[in-house]
PDB file of C-alpha atoms in Angstrom:
ATOM      1  CA  UNK Y1457     185.847 -63.889  27.062  1.00 97.00           C
ATOM      2  CA  UNK Y1458     189.374 -63.079  29.034  1.00 98.00           C
ATOM      3  CA  UNK Y1459     189.899 -59.753  29.308  1.00 98.00           C
ATOM      4  CA  UNK Y1460     193.735 -57.917  30.160  1.00 98.00           C
ATOM      5  CA  UNK Y1461     193.777 -54.355  32.095  1.00 98.00           C
ATOM      6  CA  UNK Y1462     196.969 -52.784  32.995  1.00 98.00           C
ATOM      7  CA  UNK Y1463     197.549 -49.077  35.052  1.00 97.00           C
ATOM      8  CA  UNK Y1464     200.328 -48.311  36.634  1.00 95.00           C
ATOM      9  CA  UNK Y1465     198.429 -45.840  38.987  1.00 95.00           C
ATOM     10  CA  UNK Y1466     194.545 -47.238  39.122  1.00 96.00           C
ATOM     11  CA  UNK Y1467     193.061 -49.269  41.790  1.00 97.00           C
ATOM     12  CA  UNK Y1468     193.544 -51.895  40.061  1.00 98.00           C
ATOM     13  CA  UNK Y1469     191.978 -54.359  43.011  1.00 98.00           C
ATOM     14  CA  UNK Y1470     188.724 -52.311  42.208  1.00 98.00           C
ATOM     15  CA  UNK Y1471     188.961 -51.803  38.224  1.00 98.00           C
ATOM     16  CA  UNK Y1472     188.830 -56.004  37.883  1.00 98.00           C
ATOM     17  CA  UNK Y1473     186.170 -56.408  40.141  1.00 98.00           C
ATOM     18  CA  UNK Y1474     184.385 -54.119  38.028  1.00 98.00           C
ATOM     19  CA  UNK Y1475     184.540 -55.068  35.259  1.00 98.00           C
ATOM     20  CA  UNK Y1476     183.349 -58.302  36.577  1.00 98.00           C
ATOM     21  CA  UNK Y1477     179.986 -57.197  37.824  1.00 98.00           C
ATOM     22  CA  UNK Y1478     179.994 -54.725  34.222  1.00 98.00           C
ATOM     23  CA  UNK Y1479     180.834 -58.594  31.976  1.00 98.00           C
ATOM     24  CA  UNK Y1480     179.711 -62.159  35.033  1.00 98.00           C
ATOM     25  CA  UNK Y1481     180.790 -64.026  31.369  1.00 96.00           C
ATOM     26  CA  UNK Y1482     183.683 -62.443  31.364  1.00 98.00           C
ATOM     27  CA  UNK Y1483     187.595 -63.897  32.627  1.00 98.00           C
ATOM     28  CA  UNK Y1484     189.362 -60.588  33.901  1.00 98.00           C
ATOM     29  CA  UNK Y1485     192.709 -59.916  35.011  1.00 98.00           C
ATOM     30  CA  UNK Y1486     195.885 -58.058  35.395  1.00 98.00           C
ATOM     31  CA  UNK Y1487     198.318 -58.863  32.513  1.00 98.00           C
ATOM     32  CA  UNK Y1488     202.026 -59.640  34.412  1.00 97.00           C
ATOM     33  CA  UNK Y1489     205.251 -59.503  32.924  1.00 96.00           C
ATOM     34  CA  UNK Y1490     205.234 -63.081  31.250  1.00 96.00           C
ATOM     35  CA  UNK Y1491     201.175 -63.424  30.257  1.00 97.00           C
ATOM     36  CA  UNK Y1492     200.916 -64.747  27.062  1.00 95.00           C
ATOM     37  CA  UNK Y1493     197.894 -66.279  27.813  1.00 96.00           C
ATOM     38  CA  UNK Y1494     194.623 -65.968  25.063  1.00 95.00           C
ATOM     39  CA  UNK Y1495     192.909 -62.592  25.971  1.00 98.00           C
ATOM     40  CA  UNK Y1496     189.987 -61.039  23.942  1.00 98.00           C
ATOM     41  CA  UNK Y1497     189.907 -57.511  24.893  1.00 98.00           C
ATOM     42  CA  UNK Y1498     192.718 -54.830  26.295  1.00 98.00           C
ATOM     43  CA  UNK Y1499     192.405 -52.578  29.115  1.00 98.00           C
ATOM     44  CA  UNK Y1500     196.066 -50.427  28.872  1.00 97.00           C
ATOM     45  CA  UNK Y1501     197.462 -46.858  29.949  1.00 95.00           C
ATOM     46  CA  UNK Y1502     200.572 -46.714  29.198  1.00 93.00           C
ATOM     47  CA  UNK Y1503     200.750 -50.060  28.342  1.00 95.00           C
ATOM     48  CA  UNK Y1504     203.535 -51.897  28.195  1.00 95.00           C
ATOM     49  CA  UNK Y1505     205.043 -53.700  24.571  1.00 95.00           C
ATOM     50  CA  UNK Y1506     204.745 -56.962  25.771  1.00 95.00           C
ATOM     51  CA  UNK Y1507     201.242 -57.126  27.052  1.00 97.00           C
ATOM     52  CA  UNK Y1508     200.253 -56.619  23.510  1.00 96.00           C
ATOM     53  CA  UNK Y1509     203.127 -57.437  20.567  1.00 93.00           C
ATOM     54  CA  UNK Y1510     201.941 -60.575  19.639  1.00 91.00           C
ATOM     55  CA  UNK Y1511     197.987 -60.767  20.203  1.00 94.00           C
ATOM     56  CA  UNK Y1512     196.674 -61.816  16.912  1.00 90.00           C
ATOM     57  CA  UNK Y1513     193.118 -63.023  18.738  1.00 94.00           C
ATOM     58  CA  UNK Y1514     192.847 -59.361  19.724  1.00 97.00           C
ATOM     59  CA  UNK Y1515     189.015 -58.214  19.430  1.00 97.00           C
ATOM     60  CA  UNK Y1516     189.132 -54.607  20.687  1.00 97.00           C
ATOM     61  CA  UNK Y1517     191.989 -52.648  22.551  1.00 98.00           C
ATOM     62  CA  UNK Y1518     190.676 -49.497  25.403  1.00 98.00           C
ATOM     63  CA  UNK Y1519     193.283 -46.940  26.199  1.00 96.00           C
ATOM     64  CA  UNK Y1520     191.887 -45.794  29.469  1.00 95.00           C
ATOM     65  CA  UNK Y1521     190.968 -42.408  28.702  1.00 90.00           C
ATOM     66  CA  UNK Y1522     190.409 -39.677  26.310  1.00 87.00           C
ATOM     67  CA  UNK Y1523     194.082 -39.468  24.375  1.00 86.00           C
ATOM     68  CA  UNK Y1524     195.318 -42.225  23.413  1.00 92.00           C
ATOM     69  CA  UNK Y1525     198.536 -40.273  22.676  1.00 90.00           C
ATOM     70  CA  UNK Y1526     201.236 -42.864  24.741  1.00 86.00           C
ATOM     71  CA  UNK Y1527     199.877 -46.455  22.973  1.00 93.00           C
ATOM     72  CA  UNK Y1528     200.288 -44.135  18.890  1.00 92.00           C
ATOM     73  CA  UNK Y1529     204.115 -43.263  20.303  1.00 89.00           C
ATOM     74  CA  UNK Y1530     204.948 -47.206  21.211  1.00 90.00           C
ATOM     75  CA  UNK Y1531     203.447 -47.821  18.053  1.00 91.00           C
ATOM     76  CA  UNK Y1532     205.256 -45.765  15.920  1.00 89.00           C
ATOM     77  CA  UNK Y1533     208.734 -47.425  17.374  1.00 92.00           C
ATOM     78  CA  UNK Y1534     207.195 -50.495  17.639  1.00 93.00           C
ATOM     79  CA  UNK Y1535     204.997 -50.608  14.626  1.00 91.00           C
ATOM     80  CA  UNK Y1536     203.556 -54.590  15.406  1.00 90.00           C
ATOM     81  CA  UNK Y1537     202.837 -54.326  18.668  1.00 94.00           C
ATOM     82  CA  UNK Y1538     198.762 -54.245  18.248  1.00 91.00           C
ATOM     83  CA  UNK Y1539     198.210 -57.264  15.505  1.00 87.00           C
ATOM     84  CA  UNK Y1540     196.803 -55.300  12.225  1.00 89.00           C
ATOM     85  CA  UNK Y1541     192.997 -55.101  12.231  1.00 92.00           C
ATOM     86  CA  UNK Y1542     192.849 -54.850  15.759  1.00 95.00           C
ATOM     87  CA  UNK Y1543     190.457 -51.687  16.933  1.00 96.00           C
ATOM     88  CA  UNK Y1544     191.623 -48.625  19.652  1.00 97.00           C
ATOM     89  CA  UNK Y1545     188.983 -47.061  21.096  1.00 97.00           C
ATOM     90  CA  UNK Y1546     188.797 -44.082  23.676  1.00 94.00           C
ATOM     91  CA  UNK Y1547     187.128 -43.390  26.607  1.00 93.00           C
ATOM     92  CA  UNK Y1548     184.425 -41.060  23.949  1.00 85.00           C
ATOM     93  CA  UNK Y1549     183.328 -39.195  27.257  1.00 83.00           C
ATOM     94  CA  UNK Y1550     182.682 -41.543  30.561  1.00 91.00           C
ATOM     95  CA  UNK Y1551     181.839 -37.941  32.461  1.00 93.00           C
ATOM     96  CA  UNK Y1552     184.766 -36.079  30.736  1.00 95.00           C
ATOM     97  CA  UNK Y1553     182.188 -33.815  29.372  1.00 95.00           C
ATOM     98  CA  UNK Y1554     180.709 -32.347  32.079  1.00 96.00           C
ATOM     99  CA  UNK Y1555     184.781 -31.928  34.020  1.00 97.00           C
ATOM    100  CA  UNK Y1556     185.822 -30.149  30.800  1.00 98.00           C
ATOM    101  CA  UNK Y1557     182.450 -27.718  30.703  1.00 98.00           C
ATOM    102  CA  UNK Y1558     182.541 -26.790  34.824  1.00 98.00           C
ATOM    103  CA  UNK Y1559     186.469 -26.404  34.262  1.00 98.00           C
ATOM    104  CA  UNK Y1560     186.060 -24.326  31.477  1.00 98.00           C
ATOM    105  CA  UNK Y1561     182.437 -22.054  32.367  1.00 98.00           C
ATOM    106  CA  UNK Y1562     184.027 -21.585  35.687  1.00 98.00           C
ATOM    107  CA  UNK Y1563     187.083 -19.874  34.273  1.00 98.00           C
ATOM    108  CA  UNK Y1564     185.434 -17.902  31.382  1.00 98.00           C
ATOM    109  CA  UNK Y1565     183.324 -16.376  34.004  1.00 98.00           C
ATOM    110  CA  UNK Y1566     186.459 -15.884  35.928  1.00 98.00           C
ATOM    111  CA  UNK Y1567     188.227 -13.897  33.286  1.00 98.00           C
ATOM    112  CA  UNK Y1568     184.621 -11.862  32.439  1.00 98.00           C
ATOM    113  CA  UNK Y1569     184.321 -10.811  35.468  1.00 98.00           C
ATOM    114  CA  UNK Y1570     187.607  -9.397  35.543  1.00 98.00           C
ATOM    115  CA  UNK Y1571     188.367 -11.844  38.643  1.00 98.00           C
ATOM    116  CA  UNK Y1572     191.934 -11.576  37.825  1.00 98.00           C
ATOM    117  CA  UNK Y1573     191.806  -7.964  38.189  1.00 98.00           C
ATOM    118  CA  UNK Y1574     190.226  -7.752  41.305  1.00 98.00           C
ATOM    119  CA  UNK Y1575     192.266 -10.008  42.950  1.00 97.00           C
ATOM    120  CA  UNK Y1576     195.606  -8.131  41.243  1.00 97.00           C
ATOM    121  CA  UNK Y1577     194.136  -5.307  42.682  1.00 98.00           C
ATOM    122  CA  UNK Y1578     194.042  -6.631  46.641  1.00 98.00           C
ATOM    123  CA  UNK Y1579     197.482  -7.193  46.625  1.00 96.00           C
ATOM    124  CA  UNK Y1580     197.284  -4.122  46.500  1.00 97.00           C
ATOM    125  CA  UNK Y1581     194.848  -2.955  48.996  1.00 98.00           C
ATOM    126  CA  UNK Y1582     193.615  -0.803  46.102  1.00 98.00           C
ATOM    127  CA  UNK Y1583     189.025  -1.154  46.275  1.00 98.00           C
ATOM    128  CA  UNK Y1584     188.426  -0.093  42.237  1.00 98.00           C
ATOM    129  CA  UNK Y1585     185.600  -0.928  40.224  1.00 98.00           C
ATOM    130  CA  UNK Y1586     186.535  -1.953  37.152  1.00 98.00           C
ATOM    131  CA  UNK Y1587     185.309  -1.620  33.826  1.00 98.00           C
ATOM    132  CA  UNK Y1588     182.998  -4.682  32.680  1.00 98.00           C
ATOM    133  CA  UNK Y1589     183.859  -6.765  29.893  1.00 98.00           C
ATOM    134  CA  UNK Y1590     180.980  -6.575  26.869  1.00 98.00           C
ATOM    135  CA  UNK Y1591     179.576 -10.150  25.546  1.00 98.00           C
ATOM    136  CA  UNK Y1592     179.710  -9.380  22.068  1.00 97.00           C
ATOM    137  CA  UNK Y1593     183.596  -8.163  22.550  1.00 97.00           C
ATOM    138  CA  UNK Y1594     184.145 -11.867  24.329  1.00 98.00           C
ATOM    139  CA  UNK Y1595     184.436 -14.389  21.649  1.00 98.00           C
ATOM    140  CA  UNK Y1596     185.610 -17.873  22.851  1.00 99.00           C
ATOM    141  CA  UNK Y1597     188.027 -19.481  20.218  1.00 99.00           C
ATOM    142  CA  UNK Y1598     188.068 -23.344  20.854  1.00 99.00           C
ATOM    143  CA  UNK Y1599     191.205 -25.752  19.198  1.00 98.00           C
ATOM    144  CA  UNK Y1600     189.517 -28.713  17.959  1.00 98.00           C
ATOM    145  CA  UNK Y1601     186.113 -29.933  17.951  1.00 97.00           C
ATOM    146  CA  UNK Y1602     185.256 -33.814  18.693  1.00 94.00           C
ATOM    147  CA  UNK Y1603     183.797 -34.719  21.762  1.00 93.00           C
ATOM    148  CA  UNK Y1604     184.708 -32.834  25.006  1.00 96.00           C
ATOM    149  CA  UNK Y1605     185.673 -29.206  22.227  1.00 97.00           C
ATOM    150  CA  UNK Y1606     181.605 -30.222  21.368  1.00 97.00           C
ATOM    151  CA  UNK Y1607     180.397 -30.116  25.490  1.00 97.00           C
ATOM    152  CA  UNK Y1608     182.119 -27.468  25.572  1.00 98.00           C
ATOM    153  CA  UNK Y1609     181.225 -25.366  23.201  1.00 98.00           C
ATOM    154  CA  UNK Y1610     177.947 -25.966  24.271  1.00 98.00           C
ATOM    155  CA  UNK Y1611     178.471 -25.046  27.599  1.00 98.00           C
ATOM    156  CA  UNK Y1612     179.591 -22.222  26.980  1.00 98.00           C
ATOM    157  CA  UNK Y1613     177.221 -21.139  23.878  1.00 98.00           C
ATOM    158  CA  UNK Y1614     174.202 -20.971  27.324  1.00 98.00           C
ATOM    159  CA  UNK Y1615     176.413 -18.744  28.690  1.00 98.00           C
ATOM    160  CA  UNK Y1616     175.309 -16.172  25.733  1.00 98.00           C
ATOM    161  CA  UNK Y1617     179.096 -15.907  24.431  1.00 98.00           C
ATOM    162  CA  UNK Y1618     180.003 -15.610  20.344  1.00 98.00           C
ATOM    163  CA  UNK Y1619     182.029 -19.222  20.267  1.00 99.00           C
ATOM    164  CA  UNK Y1620     183.093 -20.621  17.075  1.00 98.00           C
ATOM    165  CA  UNK Y1621     186.042 -23.561  17.034  1.00 98.00           C
ATOM    166  CA  UNK Y1622     188.088 -25.016  14.893  1.00 98.00           C
ATOM    167  CA  UNK Y1623     188.775 -28.546  13.668  1.00 98.00           C
ATOM    168  CA  UNK Y1624     189.504 -30.679  10.720  1.00 95.00           C
ATOM    169  CA  UNK Y1625     186.559 -30.911   8.963  1.00 96.00           C
ATOM    170  CA  UNK Y1626     183.626 -28.586   9.687  1.00 97.00           C
ATOM    171  CA  UNK Y1627     181.055 -28.984  12.269  1.00 98.00           C
ATOM    172  CA  UNK Y1628     177.617 -27.642  12.752  1.00 97.00           C
ATOM    173  CA  UNK Y1629     176.871 -27.151  16.097  1.00 98.00           C
ATOM    174  CA  UNK Y1630     174.203 -24.581  17.455  1.00 98.00           C
ATOM    175  CA  UNK Y1631     175.543 -21.542  18.116  1.00 98.00           C
ATOM    176  CA  UNK Y1632     178.781 -22.457  17.157  1.00 98.00           C
ATOM    177  CA  UNK Y1633     181.080 -20.963  13.973  1.00 98.00           C
ATOM    178  CA  UNK Y1634     183.298 -23.957  12.371  1.00 98.00           C
ATOM    179  CA  UNK Y1635     186.270 -23.037  11.332  1.00 98.00           C
ATOM    180  CA  UNK Y1636     187.890 -26.326   9.196  1.00 98.00           C
ATOM    181  CA  UNK Y1637     191.923 -26.407   8.317  1.00 97.00           C
ATOM    182  CA  UNK Y1638     195.242 -24.289   8.065  1.00 97.00           C
ATOM    183  CA  UNK Y1639     192.875 -22.311   5.292  1.00 98.00           C
ATOM    184  CA  UNK Y1640     190.699 -20.256   7.903  1.00 98.00           C
ATOM    185  CA  UNK Y1641     193.356 -20.974  11.070  1.00 98.00           C
ATOM    186  CA  UNK Y1642     193.556 -17.323  10.686  1.00 98.00           C
ATOM    187  CA  UNK Y1643     190.688 -16.734  10.350  1.00 98.00           C
ATOM    188  CA  UNK Y1644     189.859 -17.975  13.810  1.00 98.00           C
ATOM    189  CA  UNK Y1645     192.096 -16.726  15.709  1.00 98.00           C
ATOM    190  CA  UNK Y1646     191.456 -12.996  13.985  1.00 98.00           C
ATOM    191  CA  UNK Y1647     188.774 -12.191  17.123  1.00 98.00           C
ATOM    192  CA  UNK Y1648     189.052 -14.856  19.833  1.00 98.00           C
ATOM    193  CA  UNK Y1649     189.800 -13.164  22.800  1.00 98.00           C
ATOM    194  CA  UNK Y1650     189.660 -16.902  24.260  1.00 99.00           C
ATOM    195  CA  UNK Y1651     191.376 -19.232  23.074  1.00 99.00           C
ATOM    196  CA  UNK Y1652     190.888 -23.616  24.473  1.00 99.00           C
ATOM    197  CA  UNK Y1653     192.707 -26.258  23.511  1.00 98.00           C
ATOM    198  CA  UNK Y1654     191.615 -29.134  23.712  1.00 98.00           C
ATOM    199  CA  UNK Y1655     193.180 -30.388  20.482  1.00 97.00           C
ATOM    200  CA  UNK Y1656     194.336 -33.950  20.135  1.00 94.00           C
ATOM    201  CA  UNK Y1657     197.939 -34.482  20.356  1.00 94.00           C
ATOM    202  CA  UNK Y1658     199.061 -36.182  17.041  1.00 92.00           C
ATOM    203  CA  UNK Y1659     202.624 -34.661  15.462  1.00 92.00           C
ATOM    204  CA  UNK Y1660     200.875 -32.177  12.880  1.00 94.00           C
ATOM    205  CA  UNK Y1661     199.422 -30.203  16.540  1.00 96.00           C
ATOM    206  CA  UNK Y1662     202.585 -30.820  17.892  1.00 97.00           C
ATOM    207  CA  UNK Y1663     204.030 -26.633  19.235  1.00 98.00           C
ATOM    208  CA  UNK Y1664     200.232 -25.847  17.497  1.00 98.00           C
ATOM    209  CA  UNK Y1665     200.477 -23.016  20.128  1.00 98.00           C
ATOM    210  CA  UNK Y1666     203.636 -20.951  19.576  1.00 98.00           C
ATOM    211  CA  UNK Y1667     204.544 -17.638  19.292  1.00 98.00           C
ATOM    212  CA  UNK Y1668     202.863 -16.958  15.677  1.00 98.00           C
ATOM    213  CA  UNK Y1669     199.167 -18.026  16.439  1.00 98.00           C
ATOM    214  CA  UNK Y1670     199.460 -16.047  19.989  1.00 98.00           C
ATOM    215  CA  UNK Y1671     200.099 -13.035  18.469  1.00 98.00           C
ATOM    216  CA  UNK Y1672     196.507 -12.954  15.706  1.00 98.00           C
ATOM    217  CA  UNK Y1673     194.471 -13.477  18.726  1.00 98.00           C
ATOM    218  CA  UNK Y1674     192.408 -10.739  20.176  1.00 98.00           C
ATOM    219  CA  UNK Y1675     194.172  -7.918  22.410  1.00 96.00           C
ATOM    220  CA  UNK Y1676     194.921  -9.015  25.393  1.00 97.00           C
ATOM    221  CA  UNK Y1677     193.312 -12.206  25.627  1.00 98.00           C
ATOM    222  CA  UNK Y1678     192.896 -15.554  27.748  1.00 98.00           C
ATOM    223  CA  UNK Y1679     194.803 -19.053  27.024  1.00 99.00           C
ATOM    224  CA  UNK Y1680     193.251 -22.091  28.833  1.00 99.00           C
ATOM    225  CA  UNK Y1681     195.170 -25.470  28.071  1.00 98.00           C
ATOM    226  CA  UNK Y1682     192.830 -28.686  28.842  1.00 98.00           C
ATOM    227  CA  UNK Y1683     193.771 -31.536  26.082  1.00 97.00           C
ATOM    228  CA  UNK Y1684     198.684 -32.115  26.184  1.00 97.00           C
ATOM    229  CA  UNK Y1685     201.373 -29.948  27.474  1.00 98.00           C
ATOM    230  CA  UNK Y1686     203.213 -30.395  24.366  1.00 97.00           C
ATOM    231  CA  UNK Y1687     200.245 -28.481  22.021  1.00 98.00           C
ATOM    232  CA  UNK Y1688     202.596 -24.730  24.093  1.00 98.00           C
ATOM    233  CA  UNK Y1689     205.433 -23.851  23.530  1.00 98.00           C
ATOM    234  CA  UNK Y1690     206.110 -22.916  26.884  1.00 98.00           C
ATOM    235  CA  UNK Y1691     208.711 -19.807  25.726  1.00 98.00           C
ATOM    236  CA  UNK Y1692     207.130 -18.069  23.644  1.00 98.00           C
ATOM    237  CA  UNK Y1693     203.593 -18.304  25.768  1.00 98.00           C
ATOM    238  CA  UNK Y1694     205.982 -16.118  28.774  1.00 98.00           C
ATOM    239  CA  UNK Y1695     207.356 -14.452  26.285  1.00 98.00           C
ATOM    240  CA  UNK Y1696     203.393 -13.341  25.277  1.00 98.00           C
ATOM    241  CA  UNK Y1697     202.763 -12.393  29.146  1.00 98.00           C
ATOM    242  CA  UNK Y1698     205.159 -10.452  28.842  1.00 97.00           C
ATOM    243  CA  UNK Y1699     205.289  -8.602  25.935  1.00 96.00           C
ATOM    244  CA  UNK Y1700     200.969  -7.991  27.172  1.00 95.00           C
ATOM    245  CA  UNK Y1701     199.582  -9.244  24.400  1.00 96.00           C
ATOM    246  CA  UNK Y1702     197.994 -12.000  26.093  1.00 98.00           C
ATOM    247  CA  UNK Y1703     197.080 -11.213  29.542  1.00 98.00           C
ATOM    248  CA  UNK Y1704     196.393 -14.055  31.215  1.00 98.00           C
ATOM    249  CA  UNK Y1705     196.640 -18.004  30.855  1.00 98.00           C
ATOM    250  CA  UNK Y1706     194.584 -21.053  32.745  1.00 98.00           C
ATOM    251  CA  UNK Y1707     197.122 -23.818  32.234  1.00 99.00           C
ATOM    252  CA  UNK Y1708     196.493 -28.006  33.305  1.00 98.00           C
ATOM    253  CA  UNK Y1709     198.231 -29.520  31.592  1.00 98.00           C
ATOM    254  CA  UNK Y1710     202.172 -29.266  30.675  1.00 98.00           C
ATOM    255  CA  UNK Y1711     204.978 -30.492  28.559  1.00 96.00           C
ATOM    256  CA  UNK Y1712     206.462 -32.009  31.407  1.00 97.00           C
ATOM    257  CA  UNK Y1713     204.636 -33.981  33.843  1.00 97.00           C
ATOM    258  CA  UNK Y1714     204.979 -32.919  36.975  1.00 97.00           C
ATOM    259  CA  UNK Y1715     205.921 -29.461  36.046  1.00 98.00           C
ATOM    260  CA  UNK Y1716     209.126 -28.608  37.237  1.00 98.00           C
ATOM    261  CA  UNK Y1717     209.391 -26.590  40.738  1.00 98.00           C
ATOM    262  CA  UNK Y1718     212.646 -24.286  39.612  1.00 98.00           C
ATOM    263  CA  UNK Y1719     209.720 -23.298  36.181  1.00 98.00           C
ATOM    264  CA  UNK Y1720     209.188 -19.745  35.167  1.00 98.00           C
ATOM    265  CA  UNK Y1721     205.648 -20.899  34.774  1.00 98.00           C
ATOM    266  CA  UNK Y1722     204.703 -20.847  38.912  1.00 98.00           C
ATOM    267  CA  UNK Y1723     206.588 -18.026  39.655  1.00 97.00           C
ATOM    268  CA  UNK Y1724     204.270 -15.460  36.560  1.00 98.00           C
ATOM    269  CA  UNK Y1725     201.225 -13.719  38.143  1.00 96.00           C
ATOM    270  CA  UNK Y1726     199.216 -14.271  35.104  1.00 98.00           C
ATOM    271  CA  UNK Y1727     199.820 -17.953  35.217  1.00 98.00           C
ATOM    272  CA  UNK Y1728     196.931 -20.199  37.205  1.00 98.00           C
ATOM    273  CA  UNK Y1729     197.782 -24.012  37.194  1.00 98.00           C
ATOM    274  CA  UNK Y1730     196.158 -27.158  37.949  1.00 98.00           C
ATOM    275  CA  UNK Y1731     198.026 -30.130  37.835  1.00 98.00           C
ATOM    276  CA  UNK Y1732     196.505 -32.619  34.713  1.00 97.00           C
ATOM    277  CA  UNK Y1733     193.226 -32.966  36.788  1.00 97.00           C
ATOM    278  CA  UNK Y1734     190.563 -31.127  34.698  1.00 97.00           C
ATOM    279  CA  UNK Y1735     189.185 -34.418  33.277  1.00 96.00           C
ATOM    280  CA  UNK Y1736     189.838 -37.918  35.455  1.00 94.00           C
ATOM    281  CA  UNK Y1737     188.521 -40.905  34.509  1.00 94.00           C
ATOM    282  CA  UNK Y1738     186.151 -42.345  36.069  1.00 95.00           C
ATOM    283  CA  UNK Y1739     185.688 -45.683  36.717  1.00 96.00           C
ATOM    284  CA  UNK Y1740     181.378 -45.939  36.642  1.00 96.00           C
ATOM    285  CA  UNK Y1741     181.136 -44.424  34.027  1.00 96.00           C
ATOM    286  CA  UNK Y1742     184.625 -45.945  31.743  1.00 97.00           C
ATOM    287  CA  UNK Y1743     183.166 -49.650  33.024  1.00 97.00           C
ATOM    288  CA  UNK Y1744     179.899 -49.167  32.088  1.00 97.00           C
ATOM    289  CA  UNK Y1745     181.065 -47.438  28.277  1.00 96.00           C
ATOM    290  CA  UNK Y1746     183.450 -50.925  27.755  1.00 98.00           C
ATOM    291  CA  UNK Y1747     181.513 -53.264  28.860  1.00 98.00           C
ATOM    292  CA  UNK Y1748     178.076 -51.604  26.473  1.00 97.00           C
ATOM    293  CA  UNK Y1749     181.431 -51.452  23.450  1.00 97.00           C
ATOM    294  CA  UNK Y1750     182.483 -54.749  23.753  1.00 98.00           C
ATOM    295  CA  UNK Y1751     178.691 -56.449  23.550  1.00 98.00           C
ATOM    296  CA  UNK Y1752     178.198 -54.370  20.647  1.00 97.00           C
ATOM    297  CA  UNK Y1753     181.081 -55.803  18.789  1.00 97.00           C
ATOM    298  CA  UNK Y1754     180.480 -59.413  20.478  1.00 97.00           C
ATOM    299  CA  UNK Y1755     177.319 -58.814  18.706  1.00 97.00           C
ATOM    300  CA  UNK Y1756     178.966 -57.610  15.585  1.00 97.00           C
ATOM    301  CA  UNK Y1757     177.530 -53.970  15.755  1.00 97.00           C
ATOM    302  CA  UNK Y1758     180.611 -51.286  14.857  1.00 94.00           C
ATOM    303  CA  UNK Y1759     180.367 -49.005  17.725  1.00 95.00           C
ATOM    304  CA  UNK Y1760     181.787 -45.044  18.762  1.00 91.00           C
ATOM    305  CA  UNK Y1761     184.814 -44.172  20.426  1.00 93.00           C
ATOM    306  CA  UNK Y1762     187.213 -46.351  17.799  1.00 96.00           C
ATOM    307  CA  UNK Y1763     189.871 -44.332  16.599  1.00 95.00           C
ATOM    308  CA  UNK Y1764     191.916 -43.209  13.421  1.00 93.00           C
ATOM    309  CA  UNK Y1765     195.306 -45.034  13.365  1.00 90.00           C
ATOM    310  CA  UNK Y1766     195.399 -42.578  10.512  1.00 86.00           C
ATOM    311  CA  UNK Y1767     194.614 -39.482  12.182  1.00 89.00           C
ATOM    312  CA  UNK Y1768     195.285 -40.764  15.455  1.00 88.00           C
ATOM    313  CA  UNK Y1769     192.352 -39.519  17.332  1.00 89.00           C
TER     314      UNK Y1769
END
């Protein structure tokens, strides 16, 4: 079989070597402009339209990350870029679940133990023990309940926090209260003290974390955005922080990346920032998943991780 690979920032030679080791009988090559030679599978991130357009022999396309919005946005502008019937796969977990758990748990505990408040007191040279928060009042609400959302929920349940999730359809996760659909969004938000965003990027979710949503959270709520920057209306978050409606925010993703130096988010004392590192693609796990999925496809099996082009995830 023939496999083409394109990623604008990955170490391409190491990926080609690793994939060749995982799939010894395959011919793996880096795609370059003008390459119209046959390909059975394409591994891509922000692919040029010319890479996929017209490839009627493709058996599958793999997005080299958990999100597929860069591919879907190109499909909207160029509907023929992905030949009809060719399945699109995203990386399912491949080490990202554990990374998301580490990030979410560490930040929730940071807020729960009031380390943000103690840091503020430290800046003022104040020695002042604070009243502890109660777990039963520290409800965690997770927007998005897919593979990564389920992992994060599982890790927080283990710390005995009340955990709830909201998604398109009802979920059945141990220890997690599930809400679904627009009709139940308000009920999900009421009483949520920490909102963790793990939604997919779709036209329906762009700008979902706005003034109206933030106003429905519990008093002095916290926001943790681990999904996409376009989900958050940054101006509305800043306004909610200034009013004291939101007590703090931890942001890993932004509408424009890198975050411009003039953004007021940099200077806000109640906003913490990381540069889109909550969960990164780990090559060994990713290559093993891709190789396993290709072997399943070659056997005529139906593997997990296929993206619904209708829903966008």
